[in-house]
């Protein structure tokens, strides 16, 4: 490993918590702090409340966004989203999500729509959820053959922004220490992200639960408690 690929961390920080930062946490937190930069009181909607989406929710809460609307199809994930700072939750299977978001934002739509699932349909709905001059952020990665359909006229007339963000648009040397500081100060939840621990020989079980959406994040250890 070249020295440029290493980041020194405080030895007091548990390494199993540091392991979480490497993908889901940086992607979610960075999408808020680096790509969106919401101001206190601005509204946000987060579609997809897995490991990445939960970190978008809690970063929005840290930034002072309000309301923060979490959208998913799994009630357990919506409950986690409430624990991570969502002020409202919507089950996408039972509601017209766009109408609900507009109702929660005084009919205007959200300032920011974060789409943390790899779905073109969710991305199109994200654009519809934002207000005039709002921003939709594509965080989840759709299939490489996916195509997005949108009206350029609507984009122009409503002055909306569609932005992609890869890995939270992070500068690792700056953002990893920032996330660790937020965790150590009690402002960022990492412990609560860990749903299960698995021994290495049950790696396939851990991947199955991740695919099914039964966990937020799992820790793989040579031996599990």
Coordinates of C-alpha atoms in Angstrom, one line a residue, residues 8-185:
X8 CA -3.7 8.1 10.1
X9 CA -6.6 7.7 12.6
X10 CA -6.8 8.2 16.4
X11 CA -5.9 4.8 17.9
X12 CA -8.7 5.3 20.4
X13 CA -11.3 4.9 17.7
X14 CA -12.5 1.3 17.4
X15 CA -11.3 -0.2 14.1
X16 CA -14.7 -1.9 13.5
X17 CA -16.3 1.5 13.5
X18 CA -13.5 2.9 11.2
X19 CA -14.3 0.0 8.8
X20 CA -17.8 1.4 8.3
X21 CA -16.5 4.8 7.2
X22 CA -14.8 3.4 4.1
X23 CA -17.9 3.4 1.9
X24 CA -21.4 3.9 3.1
X25 CA -20.6 6.6 5.7
X26 CA -18.3 8.7 3.4
X27 CA -20.7 8.4 0.5
X28 CA -23.7 9.5 2.5
X29 CA -22.1 12.2 4.6
X30 CA -20.1 13.5 1.7
X31 CA -23.2 13.8 -0.5
X32 CA -24.6 16.2 2.0
X33 CA -21.5 18.1 3.2
X34 CA -19.6 18.3 -0.1
X35 CA -22.1 18.0 -2.9
X36 CA -25.3 19.6 -1.5
X37 CA -24.2 21.8 1.4
X38 CA -27.7 22.5 2.7
X39 CA -28.3 25.5 4.9
X40 CA -30.1 25.2 8.2
X41 CA -33.8 25.1 7.7
X42 CA -33.7 23.9 4.1
X43 CA -35.7 20.8 3.3
X44 CA -34.4 17.4 2.2
X45 CA -35.9 14.1 1.0
X46 CA -33.8 10.9 1.0
X47 CA -35.0 8.0 -1.2
X48 CA -33.4 4.7 0.0
X49 CA -32.6 4.2 3.7
X50 CA -29.8 1.6 3.6
X51 CA -26.3 2.2 4.8
X52 CA -25.8 5.2 2.4
X53 CA -29.2 6.7 2.8
X54 CA -29.1 6.6 6.7
X55 CA -25.9 8.5 6.6
X56 CA -27.4 11.1 4.2
X57 CA -30.3 11.4 6.8
X58 CA -28.0 12.0 9.7
X59 CA -25.7 14.3 7.8
X60 CA -28.8 16.4 6.9
X61 CA -29.7 16.5 10.6
X62 CA -26.2 17.6 11.5
X63 CA -26.4 20.3 8.9
X64 CA -29.8 21.5 10.3
X65 CA -32.0 20.6 7.4
X66 CA -35.7 20.6 8.1
X67 CA -37.9 18.8 7.3
X68 CA -36.0 15.6 6.5
X69 CA -38.2 13.1 4.7
X70 CA -37.0 9.5 4.4
X71 CA -38.5 7.3 1.7
X72 CA -38.2 3.5 1.6
X73 CA -40.3 0.3 1.1
X74 CA -39.0 -1.4 4.3
X75 CA -40.6 -0.3 7.6
X76 CA -37.6 -1.4 9.6
X77 CA -35.4 1.0 7.5
X78 CA -37.9 3.8 8.0
X79 CA -37.7 3.3 11.7
X80 CA -33.9 3.5 11.6
X81 CA -34.2 6.6 9.5
X82 CA -36.3 8.2 12.3
X83 CA -33.6 7.3 14.8
X84 CA -31.0 8.9 12.5
X85 CA -32.8 12.2 12.3
X86 CA -35.7 11.9 9.8
X87 CA -38.6 14.2 10.8
X88 CA -41.0 12.3 8.5
X89 CA -41.1 8.9 6.7
X90 CA -43.0 7.7 3.7
X91 CA -43.5 4.1 2.7
X92 CA -43.1 4.3 -1.1
X93 CA -45.4 1.2 -1.6
X94 CA -48.5 2.9 -0.1
X95 CA -48.2 6.5 -1.0
X96 CA -47.9 9.0 -3.8
X97 CA -44.4 10.0 -2.7
X98 CA -44.2 13.2 -4.8
X99 CA -47.5 14.5 -3.4
X100 CA -46.6 13.6 0.1
X101 CA -43.3 15.4 -0.1
X102 CA -44.9 18.5 -1.5
X103 CA -47.5 18.4 1.3
X104 CA -44.7 18.3 3.8
X105 CA -42.9 21.3 2.2
X106 CA -45.9 23.7 2.0
X107 CA -46.6 22.6 -1.6
X108 CA -43.2 23.8 -2.9
X109 CA -41.2 20.6 -2.9
X110 CA -37.8 19.9 -1.3
X111 CA -34.7 22.1 -1.6
X112 CA -32.7 18.8 -2.0
X113 CA -33.7 15.3 -3.1
X114 CA -31.0 12.6 -2.5
X115 CA -31.6 9.4 -4.4
X116 CA -29.6 6.7 -2.7
X117 CA -30.9 3.8 -4.7
X118 CA -29.8 2.7 -8.2
X119 CA -33.2 3.3 -9.8
X120 CA -33.9 5.5 -12.8
X121 CA -37.6 5.7 -11.7
X122 CA -36.5 6.9 -8.2
X123 CA -34.2 9.5 -9.8
X124 CA -37.1 10.8 -12.0
X125 CA -39.3 11.1 -8.9
X126 CA -36.5 12.9 -7.1
X127 CA -36.5 15.6 -9.8
X128 CA -40.3 15.9 -9.4
X129 CA -39.9 16.2 -5.6
X130 CA -37.7 19.3 -5.7
X131 CA -39.0 22.8 -5.8
X132 CA -38.1 25.5 -8.2
X133 CA -34.3 25.9 -8.2
X134 CA -34.1 22.7 -6.2
X135 CA -31.3 20.2 -6.6
X136 CA -31.5 16.4 -7.1
X137 CA -28.4 14.4 -6.3
X138 CA -27.8 11.0 -7.9
X139 CA -26.0 9.0 -5.2
X140 CA -27.1 5.4 -5.9
X141 CA -25.6 3.8 -9.1
X142 CA -28.2 2.4 -11.6
X143 CA -27.4 -0.4 -14.0
X144 CA -24.8 0.7 -16.6
X145 CA -27.4 0.4 -19.5
X146 CA -30.0 2.6 -17.8
X147 CA -31.2 5.7 -19.5
X148 CA -32.8 8.7 -17.8
X149 CA -35.8 10.4 -19.5
X150 CA -36.4 14.1 -18.6
X151 CA -37.9 17.2 -20.1
X152 CA -35.2 19.8 -20.8
X153 CA -37.9 22.5 -20.9
X154 CA -39.1 21.6 -17.4
X155 CA -35.5 21.6 -16.2
X156 CA -34.9 25.0 -17.7
X157 CA -38.2 26.7 -16.7
X158 CA -37.9 25.5 -13.1
X159 CA -34.2 26.2 -12.9
X160 CA -33.6 22.8 -11.3
X161 CA -30.2 21.1 -10.9
X162 CA -29.4 17.4 -11.4
X163 CA -26.0 16.5 -10.0
X164 CA -24.1 13.2 -9.7
X165 CA -21.9 12.6 -6.7
X166 CA -19.4 9.7 -6.6
X167 CA -18.2 8.5 -3.1
X168 CA -19.6 11.6 -1.5
X169 CA -17.3 13.8 -3.6
X170 CA -14.8 13.3 -0.8
X171 CA -11.3 14.3 -0.2
X172 CA -10.3 11.3 1.9
X173 CA -7.5 13.0 3.8
X174 CA -9.9 15.7 5.0
X175 CA -13.2 13.9 5.2
X176 CA -12.2 10.7 7.1
X177 CA -10.8 12.7 10.1
X178 CA -13.9 14.9 10.0
X179 CA -16.2 11.9 10.2
X180 CA -14.2 10.4 13.0
X181 CA -14.3 13.6 14.9
X182 CA -18.1 13.8 14.5
X183 CA -18.3 10.2 15.8
X184 CA -16.0 10.7 18.7
X185 CA -17.9 13.9 19.7

